[in-house]
Coordinates of C-alpha atoms in Angstrom, one line a residue:
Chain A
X13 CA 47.0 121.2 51.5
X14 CA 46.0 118.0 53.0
X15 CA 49.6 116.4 52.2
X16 CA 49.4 112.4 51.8
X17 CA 46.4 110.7 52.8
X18 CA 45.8 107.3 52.6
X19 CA 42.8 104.7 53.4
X20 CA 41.8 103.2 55.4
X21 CA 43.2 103.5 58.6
X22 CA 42.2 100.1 59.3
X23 CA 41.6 96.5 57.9
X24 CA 41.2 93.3 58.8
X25 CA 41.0 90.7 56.2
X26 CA 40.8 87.1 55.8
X27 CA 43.5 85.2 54.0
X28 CA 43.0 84.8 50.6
X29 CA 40.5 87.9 50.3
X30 CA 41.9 91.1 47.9
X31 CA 41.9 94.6 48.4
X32 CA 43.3 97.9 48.1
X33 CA 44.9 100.3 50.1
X34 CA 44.5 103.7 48.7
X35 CA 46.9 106.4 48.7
X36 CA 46.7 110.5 47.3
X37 CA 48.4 113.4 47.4
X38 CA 48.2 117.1 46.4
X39 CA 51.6 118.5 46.6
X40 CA 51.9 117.7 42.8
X41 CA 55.0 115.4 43.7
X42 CA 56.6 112.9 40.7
X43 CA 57.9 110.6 43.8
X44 CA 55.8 108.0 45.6
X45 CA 56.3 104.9 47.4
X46 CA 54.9 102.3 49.6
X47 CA 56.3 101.3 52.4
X48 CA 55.4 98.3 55.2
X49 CA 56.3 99.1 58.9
X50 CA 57.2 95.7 61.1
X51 CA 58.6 95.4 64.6
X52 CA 62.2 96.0 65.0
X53 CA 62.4 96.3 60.9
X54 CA 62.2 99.8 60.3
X55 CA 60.4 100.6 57.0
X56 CA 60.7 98.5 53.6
X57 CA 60.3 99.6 50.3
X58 CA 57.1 97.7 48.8
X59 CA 57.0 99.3 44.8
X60 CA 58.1 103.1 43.8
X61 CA 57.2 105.2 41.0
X62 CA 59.1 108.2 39.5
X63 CA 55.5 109.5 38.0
X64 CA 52.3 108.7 36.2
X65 CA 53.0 105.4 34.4
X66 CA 56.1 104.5 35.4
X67 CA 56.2 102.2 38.8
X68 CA 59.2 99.6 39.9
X69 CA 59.5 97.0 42.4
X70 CA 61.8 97.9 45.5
X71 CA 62.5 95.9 47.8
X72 CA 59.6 93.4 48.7
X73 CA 57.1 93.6 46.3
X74 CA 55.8 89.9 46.1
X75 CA 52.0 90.1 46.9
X76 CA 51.4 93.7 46.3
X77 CA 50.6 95.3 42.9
X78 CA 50.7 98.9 41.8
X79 CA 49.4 101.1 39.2
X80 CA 50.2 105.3 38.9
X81 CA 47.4 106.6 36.3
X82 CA 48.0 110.0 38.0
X83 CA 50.3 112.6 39.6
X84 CA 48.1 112.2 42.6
X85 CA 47.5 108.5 43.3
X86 CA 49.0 105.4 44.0
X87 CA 47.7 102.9 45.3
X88 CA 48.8 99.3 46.8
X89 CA 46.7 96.1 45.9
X90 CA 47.5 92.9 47.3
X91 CA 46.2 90.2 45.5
X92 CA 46.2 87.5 47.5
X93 CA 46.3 88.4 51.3
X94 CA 48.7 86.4 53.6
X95 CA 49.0 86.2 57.0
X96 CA 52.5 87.6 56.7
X97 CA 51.5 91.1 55.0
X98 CA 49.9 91.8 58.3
X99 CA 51.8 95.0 58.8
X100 CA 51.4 98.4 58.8
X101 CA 51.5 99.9 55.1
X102 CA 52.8 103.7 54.8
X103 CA 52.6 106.1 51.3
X104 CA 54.6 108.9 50.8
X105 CA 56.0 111.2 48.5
X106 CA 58.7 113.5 47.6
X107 CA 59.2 116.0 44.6
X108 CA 61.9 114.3 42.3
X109 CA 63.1 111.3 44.5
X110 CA 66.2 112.7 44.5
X111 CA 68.7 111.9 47.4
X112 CA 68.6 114.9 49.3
X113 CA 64.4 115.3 49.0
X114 CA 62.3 115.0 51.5
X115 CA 59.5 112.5 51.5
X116 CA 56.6 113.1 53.2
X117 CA 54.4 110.3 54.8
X118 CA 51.0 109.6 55.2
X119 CA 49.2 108.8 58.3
X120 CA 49.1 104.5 57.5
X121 CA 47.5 101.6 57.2
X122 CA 47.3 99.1 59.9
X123 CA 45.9 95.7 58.4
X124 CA 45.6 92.3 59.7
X125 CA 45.0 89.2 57.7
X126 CA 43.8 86.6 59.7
Chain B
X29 CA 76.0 96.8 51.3
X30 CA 73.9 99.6 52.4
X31 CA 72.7 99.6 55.9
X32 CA 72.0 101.6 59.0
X33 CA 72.4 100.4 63.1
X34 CA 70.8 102.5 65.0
X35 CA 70.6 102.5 68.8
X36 CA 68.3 100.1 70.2
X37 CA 65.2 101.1 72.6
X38 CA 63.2 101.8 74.5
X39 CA 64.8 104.7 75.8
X40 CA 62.7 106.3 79.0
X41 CA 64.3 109.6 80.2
X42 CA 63.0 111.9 82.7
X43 CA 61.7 115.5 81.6
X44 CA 64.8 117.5 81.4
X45 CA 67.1 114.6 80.7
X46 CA 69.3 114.6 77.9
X47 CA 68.6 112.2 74.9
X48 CA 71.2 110.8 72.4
X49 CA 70.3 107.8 69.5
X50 CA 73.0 106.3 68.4
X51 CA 72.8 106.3 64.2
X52 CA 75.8 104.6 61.9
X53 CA 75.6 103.6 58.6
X54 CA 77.2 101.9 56.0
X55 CA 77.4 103.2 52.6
X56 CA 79.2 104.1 49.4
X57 CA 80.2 107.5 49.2
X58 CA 78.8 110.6 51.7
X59 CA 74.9 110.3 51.5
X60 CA 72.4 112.9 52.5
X61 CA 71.6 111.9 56.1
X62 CA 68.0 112.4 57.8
X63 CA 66.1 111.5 61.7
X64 CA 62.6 110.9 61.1
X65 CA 60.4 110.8 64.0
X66 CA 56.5 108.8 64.1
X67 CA 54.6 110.3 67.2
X68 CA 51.8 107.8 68.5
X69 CA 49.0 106.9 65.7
X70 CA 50.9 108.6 63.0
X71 CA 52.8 108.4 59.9
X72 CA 56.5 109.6 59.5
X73 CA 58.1 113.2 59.4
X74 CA 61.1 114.5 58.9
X75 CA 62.7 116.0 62.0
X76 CA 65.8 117.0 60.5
X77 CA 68.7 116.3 57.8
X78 CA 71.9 117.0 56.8
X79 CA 72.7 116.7 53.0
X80 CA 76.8 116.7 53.1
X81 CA 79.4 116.1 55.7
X82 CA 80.2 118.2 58.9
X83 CA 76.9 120.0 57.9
X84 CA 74.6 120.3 61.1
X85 CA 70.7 119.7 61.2
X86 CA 68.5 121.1 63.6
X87 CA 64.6 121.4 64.7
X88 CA 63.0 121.7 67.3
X89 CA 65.8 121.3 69.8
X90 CA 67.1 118.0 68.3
X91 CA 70.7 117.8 66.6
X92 CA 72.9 115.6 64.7
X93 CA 76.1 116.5 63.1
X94 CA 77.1 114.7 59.7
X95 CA 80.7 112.9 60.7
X96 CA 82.4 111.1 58.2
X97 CA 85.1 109.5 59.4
X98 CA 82.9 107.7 61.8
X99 CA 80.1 107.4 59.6
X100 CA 77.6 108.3 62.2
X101 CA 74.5 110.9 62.4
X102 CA 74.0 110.6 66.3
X103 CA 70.6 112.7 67.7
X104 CA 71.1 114.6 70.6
X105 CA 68.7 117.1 72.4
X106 CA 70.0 118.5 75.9
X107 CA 66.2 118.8 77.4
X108 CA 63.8 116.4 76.7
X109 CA 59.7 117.0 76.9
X110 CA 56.8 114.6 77.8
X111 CA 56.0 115.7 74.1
X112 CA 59.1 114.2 72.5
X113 CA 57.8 110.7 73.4
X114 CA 58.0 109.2 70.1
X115 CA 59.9 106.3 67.2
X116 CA 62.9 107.9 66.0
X117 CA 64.3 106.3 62.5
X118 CA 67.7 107.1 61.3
X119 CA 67.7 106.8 57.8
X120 CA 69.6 107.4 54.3
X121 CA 69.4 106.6 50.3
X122 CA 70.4 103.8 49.6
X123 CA 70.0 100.3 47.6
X124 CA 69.5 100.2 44.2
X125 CA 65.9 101.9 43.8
X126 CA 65.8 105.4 42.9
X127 CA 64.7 107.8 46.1
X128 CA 64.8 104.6 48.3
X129 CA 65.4 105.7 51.9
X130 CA 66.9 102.8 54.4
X131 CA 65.8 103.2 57.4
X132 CA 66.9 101.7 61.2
X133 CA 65.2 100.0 63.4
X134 CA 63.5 102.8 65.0
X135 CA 64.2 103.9 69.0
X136 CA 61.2 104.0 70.8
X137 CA 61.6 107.2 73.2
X138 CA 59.6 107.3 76.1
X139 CA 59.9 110.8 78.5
X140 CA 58.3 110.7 81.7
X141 CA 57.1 114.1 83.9

């Protein structure tokens, strides 16, 4: 199993520019999120989805889009990029989202937006 | 509403030395509790959990102990490697999104030879 991977690793973009950050996994997991990682902010919930067709914001989601035509991918589209979503953006996954699930993570994005 | 302090970093320690993070939280009810730990260049893992209170998680010579009544998941390990250098989160459900986990800060743990 290659767990979550996501791409790319890196990106720098210019503000204003569009792109997507992709995200996959093959543990057959209903769960996925997207997460953004800042200094001394721990992790924040950027959009969920409980499984293929169904998505939700969580707790920052302006910006970012999200679609979940599969089991396997999610991925994170930001629209418009800002100077302020420079960040490092992390998927993961867990089997039901319940409380006591684990979710694994994938490796990250790090994008700038200049 | 729901959040989680966690001990603030960096933390260097000698090989050998003895680690705790500090972890409290704030929460309705008695939520599972996990430590998630980001070594250099990589994404999250769990390092351990503990799904109800008084219940123990351990791995890989790291504990915490669930303790209600002072709401706290502290992580201890009594010998620290060069290898443990790494971001530890503490982190619970919580908020109004299904599956959302709340995370701390994150302690940065640096462990010298």
């Amino acid at each position: 199993n290659a767990g979550v991977t996501q791409t790319p690793k890196f990106q720098v973009l210019k503000t204003g520019q569009s792109m997507t950050l992709q995200c996959a996994q093959d543990m057959n997991h209903e769960y996925m999120s997207w997460y953004r990682q800042d200094p001394g902010m721990g992790l924040r919930l950027i959009h969920y989805s409980v499984g293929a067709g169904i998505t939700d914001q969580g707790e920052v989601p302006n910006g970012y889009n999200v679609s979940r035509s599969t089991t396997e991918d999610f991925p994170l589209r930001l629209l418009s990029a800002a100077p302020s979503q420079t960040s490092v953006y992390f998927c993961a996954s867990s089997t039901a989202g319940l409380n006591t699930d684990t979710q694994y993570f994938g490796p990250g994005t790090r994008l700038t937006v200049l | 509403g729901n959040s989680v302090t966690q001990m603030e970093g960096p933390v260097t320690l000698s090989e050998e030395a003895f680690l705790t993070i500090n972890c409290t939280y704030t929460a309705t009810g008695y939520p599972s509790l996990f430590w998630y730990v980001q070594y250099p260049g990589e994404g999250l893992q769990l390092l351990l959990k503990a799904t109800k209170a008084d219940d123990k998680g351990s791995n890989k010579g790291f504990e915490a102990t669930y303790r209600k009544e002072t709401t706290s998941f502290h992580l201890e390990k009594g010998s620290v490697q060069v290898s443990d250098s790494a971001v530890y989160f503490c982190a619970f459900p919580g908020g109004t999104s299904y599956g959302k986990l709340t995370f701390g800060q994150g302690t940065i743990l640096t462990v010298h030879p």
